[in-house]
Amino acid sequence: LYKEKFERVFRQTTVLSVDEFLKLLNFSLEDRKKIYNCLCGVDCNEVHLHFNQHKIFADLCKMPLFLMLYEEKRQRSRAAFLSYLKTFNVDIWGHGLVVVDVGWKGTIQDNIYHALGGEVKIRGFYLGLTGLGGIRANNIKEGLLFSVAPIKSKDYGVWLNREFYERFMRASHGMTLCYQIKNDRGYPVLEEK
């Protein structure tokens, strides 16, 4: 945790409360309540414009209970995700991984890249790419209709209608909330919407 800056969380927004931050990290209600009890007198629902720079965030990152719960959750989630990847019986370590998504910055791809320690070559194909995110030699992203990388594509503004694409390309299931292990196999836990 001493290295973790939560960059991929704060790339999405810095306008957060303690409660919203913990929910983004998929802390259970029970674990959130334990943390709230350690933050005596703090309104955990108060929204801060720059949560990542606020004293409450710094205090949270020093709190032994938060550190312990976060590390347990991180290790469990990573193990479950790796177990899920193994269910496909594909050598991603040798062959790499391809991500296909609607867009916009490739945050999910970046999360996968970091979960695999940057050791697996990942290539992402997106309807559109509006931000660079964590593009690296081993973490390549391409916008198919429009992109900001390597330079802003021709007619970028004409194609940029993210709300339409999100509705049009909507998945048949809710988003993946986390990964868990059941019967010695990793599986995604999906939002029930």
Short mmCIF file of C-alpha atoms in Angstrom, two decimals:
data_model
loop_
_atom_site.label_atom_id
_atom_site.label_comp_id
_atom_site.label_asym_id
_atom_site.label_seq_id
_atom_site.Cartn_x
_atom_site.Cartn_y
_atom_site.Cartn_z
CA LEU A 1 0.00 0.00 0.00
CA TYR A 2 2.93 2.36 0.56
CA LYS A 3 3.35 2.42 -3.26
CA GLU A 4 -0.37 2.68 -4.05
CA LYS A 5 -1.52 6.14 -5.11
CA PHE A 6 -4.97 4.99 -6.37
CA GLU A 7 -4.20 6.75 -9.67
CA ARG A 8 -6.72 4.67 -11.61
CA VAL A 9 -9.45 5.63 -9.12
CA PHE A 10 -8.55 9.31 -9.14
CA ARG A 11 -8.22 9.32 -12.94
CA GLN A 12 -12.01 8.90 -12.97
CA THR A 13 -12.81 11.45 -10.24
CA THR A 14 -11.35 13.18 -7.20
CA VAL A 15 -14.73 14.40 -5.95
CA LEU A 16 -15.38 11.76 -3.30
CA SER A 17 -16.37 11.10 0.27
CA VAL A 18 -14.71 8.44 2.44
CA ASP A 19 -17.80 6.29 1.92
CA GLU A 20 -17.70 6.64 -1.89
CA PHE A 21 -13.96 5.92 -1.96
CA LEU A 22 -14.38 2.73 0.07
CA LYS A 23 -17.30 1.64 -2.13
CA LEU A 24 -15.13 2.15 -5.23
CA LEU A 25 -12.65 -0.24 -3.65
CA ASN A 26 -15.53 -2.72 -3.06
CA PHE A 27 -15.32 -2.66 0.73
CA SER A 28 -18.28 -4.44 2.29
CA LEU A 29 -20.70 -2.47 4.45
CA GLU A 30 -19.37 -4.35 7.47
CA ASP A 31 -15.76 -3.35 6.73
CA ARG A 32 -16.79 0.24 5.99
CA LYS A 33 -18.51 0.45 9.37
CA LYS A 34 -15.34 -0.80 11.11
CA ILE A 35 -13.33 1.93 9.38
CA TYR A 36 -15.94 4.61 10.21
CA ASN A 37 -15.66 3.67 13.90
CA CYS A 38 -11.90 4.36 13.74
CA LEU A 39 -12.50 7.76 12.13
CA CYS A 40 -14.10 9.24 15.23
CA GLY A 41 -15.96 12.48 14.54
CA VAL A 42 -15.43 12.36 10.77
CA ASP A 43 -18.45 12.69 8.49
CA CYS A 44 -17.72 9.82 6.09
CA ASN A 45 -20.42 11.06 3.69
CA GLU A 46 -18.93 14.55 3.33
CA VAL A 47 -17.78 15.03 -0.25
CA HIS A 48 -14.35 16.59 -0.86
CA LEU A 49 -13.49 18.19 -4.21
CA HIS A 50 -9.92 16.92 -4.10
CA PHE A 51 -10.26 13.84 -1.92
CA ASN A 52 -6.84 12.59 -3.04
CA GLN A 53 -5.22 15.71 -1.51
CA HIS A 54 -7.40 15.91 1.60
CA LYS A 55 -6.12 15.15 5.10
CA ILE A 56 -8.84 12.52 5.59
CA PHE A 57 -7.43 10.50 2.66
CA ALA A 58 -3.91 10.71 4.11
CA ASP A 59 -5.24 9.66 7.52
CA LEU A 60 -7.15 6.77 5.98
CA CYS A 61 -4.02 5.49 4.20
CA LYS A 62 -2.14 5.45 7.54
CA MET A 63 -4.91 3.70 9.47
CA PRO A 64 -3.78 0.15 10.45
CA LEU A 65 -7.31 -1.27 10.03
CA PHE A 66 -7.64 0.18 6.52
CA LEU A 67 -4.16 -1.07 5.62
CA MET A 68 -4.96 -4.58 6.81
CA LEU A 69 -8.41 -4.77 5.17
CA TYR A 70 -7.15 -3.27 1.91
CA GLU A 71 -4.20 -5.69 1.68
CA GLU A 72 -6.41 -8.71 2.45
CA LYS A 73 -8.94 -7.58 -0.19
CA ARG A 74 -6.23 -6.84 -2.75
CA GLN A 75 -4.56 -10.25 -2.33
CA ARG A 76 -7.88 -12.12 -2.37
CA SER A 77 -9.14 -10.23 -5.43
CA ARG A 78 -5.91 -10.71 -7.38
CA ALA A 79 -5.85 -14.46 -6.62
CA ALA A 80 -9.49 -14.80 -7.70
CA PHE A 81 -8.86 -12.81 -10.91
CA LEU A 82 -5.83 -14.97 -11.81
CA SER A 83 -7.88 -18.09 -11.08
CA TYR A 84 -10.62 -16.76 -13.39
CA LEU A 85 -8.12 -16.16 -16.19
CA LYS A 86 -6.91 -19.77 -15.85
CA THR A 87 -10.44 -21.04 -16.59
CA PHE A 88 -9.92 -20.02 -20.24
CA ASN A 89 -6.98 -22.44 -20.62
CA VAL A 90 -4.97 -19.89 -22.60
CA ASP A 91 -1.30 -19.06 -22.03
CA ILE A 92 -1.67 -15.29 -21.66
CA TRP A 93 1.85 -15.06 -20.23
CA GLY A 94 3.24 -16.34 -23.52
CA HIS A 95 0.67 -15.11 -26.02
CA GLY A 96 -0.62 -11.92 -24.42
CA LEU A 97 -4.17 -10.73 -23.96
CA VAL A 98 -6.60 -8.73 -26.10
CA VAL A 99 -9.25 -6.48 -24.57
CA VAL A 100 -12.23 -5.28 -26.62
CA ASP A 101 -14.48 -2.61 -25.09
CA VAL A 102 -16.56 0.43 -26.00
CA GLY A 103 -13.92 2.87 -24.68
CA TRP A 104 -12.77 5.59 -23.40
CA LYS A 105 -9.48 5.59 -21.54
CA GLY A 106 -8.85 1.87 -21.18
CA THR A 107 -9.10 1.92 -17.39
CA ILE A 108 -10.12 -1.75 -17.20
CA GLN A 109 -7.18 -2.65 -19.43
CA ASP A 110 -4.85 -0.66 -17.17
CA ASN A 111 -6.24 -2.47 -14.12
CA ILE A 112 -5.63 -5.85 -15.77
CA TYR A 113 -2.15 -4.76 -16.82
CA HIS A 114 -1.27 -3.83 -13.24
CA ALA A 115 -2.93 -6.92 -11.76
CA LEU A 116 -0.61 -8.99 -13.97
CA GLY A 117 2.40 -6.98 -12.83
CA GLY A 118 2.99 -5.49 -16.28
CA GLU A 119 4.35 -8.86 -17.39
CA VAL A 120 1.65 -9.71 -19.93
CA LYS A 121 1.40 -7.88 -23.25
CA ILE A 122 -2.11 -6.44 -23.51
CA ARG A 123 -3.62 -4.89 -26.58
CA GLY A 124 -6.91 -3.02 -26.32
CA PHE A 125 -9.33 -2.21 -29.12
CA TYR A 126 -11.92 0.45 -28.38
CA LEU A 127 -14.70 2.07 -30.34
CA GLY A 128 -13.11 5.34 -29.28
CA LEU A 129 -10.17 6.44 -27.20
CA THR A 130 -10.57 9.79 -25.39
CA GLY A 131 -7.63 9.54 -23.01
CA LEU A 132 -4.27 7.86 -22.94
CA GLY A 133 -4.47 6.26 -19.53
CA GLY A 134 -1.46 4.03 -18.96
CA ILE A 135 -0.26 3.39 -22.52
CA ARG A 136 3.08 1.58 -22.47
CA ALA A 137 5.02 -0.71 -24.79
CA ASN A 138 3.29 -3.70 -23.14
CA ASN A 139 -0.09 -1.96 -22.78
CA ILE A 140 -1.22 -0.81 -26.23
CA LYS A 141 -4.57 0.84 -26.97
CA GLU A 142 -6.29 1.69 -30.25
CA GLY A 143 -9.44 3.67 -30.90
CA LEU A 144 -11.18 2.24 -33.96
CA LEU A 145 -13.53 5.12 -34.90
CA PHE A 146 -11.71 7.96 -33.15
CA SER A 147 -8.72 8.41 -30.92
CA VAL A 148 -6.46 10.90 -29.19
CA ALA A 149 -3.44 8.63 -29.68
CA PRO A 150 -0.95 8.96 -31.25
CA ILE A 151 -2.60 12.23 -32.35
CA LYS A 152 -6.23 13.33 -32.35
CA SER A 153 -7.92 11.60 -35.27
CA LYS A 154 -9.66 13.39 -38.10
CA ASP A 155 -13.31 14.20 -37.30
CA TYR A 156 -12.72 13.30 -33.62
CA GLY A 157 -15.50 15.64 -32.49
CA VAL A 158 -17.99 14.24 -35.01
CA TRP A 159 -17.59 10.68 -33.68
CA LEU A 160 -17.40 11.66 -30.02
CA ASN A 161 -20.83 10.75 -28.65
CA ARG A 162 -20.00 8.52 -25.70
CA GLU A 163 -23.52 8.42 -24.23
CA PHE A 164 -24.95 7.07 -27.50
CA TYR A 165 -22.28 4.38 -27.78
CA GLU A 166 -22.68 3.34 -24.14
CA ARG A 167 -26.42 2.82 -24.68
CA PHE A 168 -26.07 1.25 -28.11
CA MET A 169 -23.30 -1.14 -27.06
CA ARG A 170 -24.73 -1.91 -23.62
CA ALA A 171 -23.67 -5.27 -22.22
CA SER A 172 -26.26 -7.94 -21.52
CA HIS A 173 -25.15 -8.01 -17.89
CA GLY A 174 -24.17 -5.60 -15.15
CA MET A 175 -20.59 -4.50 -14.67
CA THR A 176 -18.07 -6.73 -12.91
CA LEU A 177 -17.87 -5.71 -9.26
CA CYS A 178 -15.08 -8.07 -8.21
CA TYR A 179 -13.77 -11.60 -8.58
CA GLN A 180 -14.21 -14.41 -6.08
CA ILE A 181 -13.27 -18.06 -5.81
CA LYS A 182 -15.93 -20.74 -5.50
CA ASN A 183 -15.23 -24.48 -5.79
CA ASP A 184 -11.55 -23.68 -6.49
CA ARG A 185 -12.42 -21.58 -9.58
CA GLY A 186 -12.36 -17.84 -10.02
CA TYR A 187 -15.47 -16.13 -11.34
CA PRO A 188 -16.69 -12.55 -11.80
CA VAL A 189 -19.35 -11.12 -9.48
CA LEU A 190 -21.65 -9.04 -11.66
CA GLU A 191 -23.80 -6.07 -10.71
CA GLU A 192 -27.42 -7.17 -10.79
CA LYS A 193 -28.87 -4.51 -13.09
#
